[in-house]
Amino acid sequence: MAPPKDDIDGLDRKIILELQKDWRRTYHVIGKKLKVSEGTVRKRVLRLIEKGILHIQAMVNPFAFQHKVAALVAVTVIGKESKKTMETIAKIPCVTSLWSATGRYDFFFELMVDSLNELNEVVFEQIFREIKGISRTETFVTLTSENKLYKLS
């Protein structure tokens, strides 16, 4: 039975794993390794990108920079404003990822800034004071990461 249209099959998964190892690898090289044609790999990658399943982008390791600060912020909102609040926070350039969760917090976001002063400015001035509906935040400064990469803002 064929997988649902927005699902990935075994070949899609293998292609994604190859791209995760080295995104610069050509479709020809990936195809040769997986024993499929270059055209098959190209079509699969384009389909995965079009469906929003795969994103190919340059990411940075904030710990390779001398003056970058990465943090995780947990947020609790008042009432049912979670979605609207998340949409507003997602527009802030230094926010690198955002997701809702179960538990005592309504959602979390990660950000990367140039200094602790900028972290304070973004979290307390730009977010906590200016965005209505936030009742509480808790900020965790990231000290190290073995596998997390960020978008440069």
CSV table of C-alpha atoms in Angstrom, one decimal:
chain,number,residue,atom,x,y,z
A,1,MET,CA,0.0,0.0,0.0
A,2,ALA,CA,1.3,3.5,-0.9
A,3,PRO,CA,2.0,5.9,1.9
A,4,PRO,CA,-0.3,8.9,2.3
A,5,LYS,CA,0.6,11.9,0.1
A,6,ASP,CA,2.0,14.0,2.9
A,7,ASP,CA,4.0,11.1,4.4
A,8,ILE,CA,7.5,10.0,3.5
A,9,ASP,CA,8.5,6.5,2.3
A,10,GLY,CA,11.8,4.6,2.8
A,11,LEU,CA,13.6,6.2,-0.1
A,12,ASP,CA,12.6,9.7,1.0
A,13,ARG,CA,13.9,9.0,4.5
A,14,LYS,CA,17.2,7.7,3.0
A,15,ILE,CA,17.6,10.8,0.9
A,16,ILE,CA,16.9,13.0,3.9
A,17,LEU,CA,19.5,11.1,5.9
A,18,GLU,CA,22.1,11.5,3.2
A,19,LEU,CA,21.4,15.3,3.0
A,20,GLN,CA,21.7,15.6,6.8
A,21,LYS,CA,25.1,14.0,6.6
A,22,ASP,CA,26.3,16.5,4.0
A,23,TRP,CA,23.8,18.8,2.3
A,24,ARG,CA,26.4,19.7,-0.3
A,25,ARG,CA,26.4,16.2,-1.7
A,26,THR,CA,25.1,16.1,-5.3
A,27,TYR,CA,22.0,14.3,-6.3
A,28,HIS,CA,24.2,12.2,-8.6
A,29,VAL,CA,26.3,11.0,-5.6
A,30,ILE,CA,23.2,10.4,-3.4
A,31,GLY,CA,21.5,8.5,-6.3
A,32,LYS,CA,24.6,6.3,-6.8
A,33,LYS,CA,24.8,5.4,-3.1
A,34,LEU,CA,21.0,4.6,-2.9
A,35,LYS,CA,21.0,2.9,-6.3
A,36,VAL,CA,18.5,5.2,-7.9
A,37,SER,CA,18.8,7.8,-10.7
A,38,GLU,CA,19.9,11.4,-10.1
A,39,GLY,CA,16.5,12.5,-11.5
A,40,THR,CA,14.7,10.4,-8.9
A,41,VAL,CA,16.6,12.0,-6.1
A,42,ARG,CA,16.0,15.5,-7.6
A,43,LYS,CA,12.3,14.9,-7.9
A,44,ARG,CA,12.0,13.5,-4.4
A,45,VAL,CA,13.9,16.4,-2.9
A,46,LEU,CA,11.8,19.0,-4.8
A,47,ARG,CA,8.6,17.3,-3.7
A,48,LEU,CA,9.7,17.2,-0.1
A,49,ILE,CA,10.6,20.9,-0.2
A,50,GLU,CA,7.2,21.8,-1.9
A,51,LYS,CA,5.3,19.9,0.8
A,52,GLY,CA,7.2,21.7,3.6
A,53,ILE,CA,8.7,18.4,4.8
A,54,LEU,CA,12.3,19.3,3.9
A,55,HIS,CA,14.0,22.7,4.3
A,56,ILE,CA,17.6,23.2,3.1
A,57,GLN,CA,19.2,26.2,4.7
A,58,ALA,CA,22.5,27.3,6.2
A,59,MET,CA,22.5,27.1,10.0
A,60,VAL,CA,25.2,28.2,12.5
A,61,ASN,CA,26.6,26.8,15.7
A,62,PRO,CA,26.2,29.7,18.2
A,63,PHE,CA,29.0,28.2,20.3
A,64,ALA,CA,31.5,28.7,17.5
A,65,PHE,CA,31.0,32.5,17.9
A,66,GLN,CA,32.8,34.3,20.7
A,67,HIS,CA,29.9,36.7,21.4
A,68,LYS,CA,26.6,34.9,20.7
A,69,VAL,CA,24.0,33.9,23.3
A,70,ALA,CA,21.4,31.1,22.7
A,71,ALA,CA,18.5,30.7,25.0
A,72,LEU,CA,15.3,28.8,25.5
A,73,VAL,CA,12.3,30.7,26.8
A,74,ALA,CA,9.2,29.0,28.3
A,75,VAL,CA,6.0,31.1,28.1
A,76,THR,CA,2.6,30.9,29.9
A,77,VAL,CA,-0.2,33.0,28.5
A,78,ILE,CA,-3.4,34.3,30.0
A,79,GLY,CA,-6.6,32.8,28.6
A,80,LYS,CA,-6.6,31.5,25.1
A,81,GLU,CA,-4.2,33.9,23.5
A,82,SER,CA,-1.5,31.3,22.8
A,83,LYS,CA,-1.8,31.1,19.0
A,84,LYS,CA,-1.9,34.9,18.6
A,85,THR,CA,1.0,35.3,21.0
A,86,MET,CA,3.1,32.7,19.2
A,87,GLU,CA,2.4,34.3,15.8
A,88,THR,CA,3.7,37.6,17.1
A,89,ILE,CA,6.8,36.1,18.7
A,90,ALA,CA,7.5,34.2,15.5
A,91,LYS,CA,8.0,37.5,13.7
A,92,ILE,CA,10.9,38.6,15.9
A,93,PRO,CA,14.1,38.2,13.9
A,94,CYS,CA,16.3,36.6,16.6
A,95,VAL,CA,13.7,33.8,17.3
A,96,THR,CA,15.1,30.7,15.7
A,97,SER,CA,12.3,28.2,16.5
A,98,LEU,CA,9.0,28.1,18.3
A,99,TRP,CA,6.7,25.3,19.4
A,100,SER,CA,3.7,24.6,21.6
A,101,ALA,CA,3.8,21.9,24.2
A,102,THR,CA,1.9,20.2,27.0
A,103,GLY,CA,2.7,20.8,30.6
A,104,ARG,CA,2.9,23.9,32.7
A,105,TYR,CA,4.0,26.2,29.8
A,106,ASP,CA,1.9,27.0,26.8
A,107,PHE,CA,4.9,27.2,24.4
A,108,PHE,CA,8.6,27.6,24.1
A,109,PHE,CA,10.8,29.5,21.7
A,110,GLU,CA,14.6,29.6,21.1
A,111,LEU,CA,16.5,32.7,20.2
A,112,MET,CA,20.1,33.7,19.4
A,113,VAL,CA,21.3,37.2,20.3
A,114,ASP,CA,24.7,39.0,20.5
A,115,SER,CA,24.8,39.5,24.3
A,116,LEU,CA,23.0,39.0,27.6
A,117,ASN,CA,22.0,42.7,27.4
A,118,GLU,CA,20.2,42.0,24.1
A,119,LEU,CA,18.6,38.8,25.6
A,120,ASN,CA,17.3,41.0,28.4
A,121,GLU,CA,16.0,43.6,25.9
A,122,VAL,CA,14.2,41.0,23.7
A,123,VAL,CA,12.7,38.9,26.5
A,124,PHE,CA,11.7,41.6,29.0
A,125,GLU,CA,11.2,44.8,26.9
A,126,GLN,CA,10.1,43.5,23.5
A,127,ILE,CA,8.2,40.4,24.5
A,128,PHE,CA,7.1,40.4,28.1
A,129,ARG,CA,6.1,44.1,28.3
A,130,GLU,CA,4.9,44.7,24.8
A,131,ILE,CA,3.0,41.5,23.9
A,132,LYS,CA,-0.4,41.3,25.7
A,133,GLY,CA,-1.5,38.1,27.3
A,134,ILE,CA,1.8,36.8,28.6
A,135,SER,CA,1.6,36.0,32.3
A,136,ARG,CA,5.0,34.4,32.9
A,137,THR,CA,8.2,33.6,31.2
A,138,GLU,CA,11.2,31.5,32.3
A,139,THR,CA,14.5,31.9,30.4
A,140,PHE,CA,17.2,29.2,30.1
A,141,VAL,CA,20.5,30.3,28.7
A,142,THR,CA,22.1,27.5,26.6
A,143,LEU,CA,25.6,26.7,27.7
A,144,THR,CA,26.5,24.0,25.2
A,145,SER,CA,24.8,21.9,22.6
A,146,GLU,CA,26.0,18.8,20.8
A,147,ASN,CA,23.7,19.0,17.8
A,148,LYS,CA,21.5,22.1,17.8
A,149,LEU,CA,22.1,24.7,15.0
A,150,TYR,CA,20.5,28.1,14.6
A,151,LYS,CA,19.5,30.6,12.0
A,152,LEU,CA,21.7,33.6,12.1
A,153,SER,CA,19.7,36.7,12.8
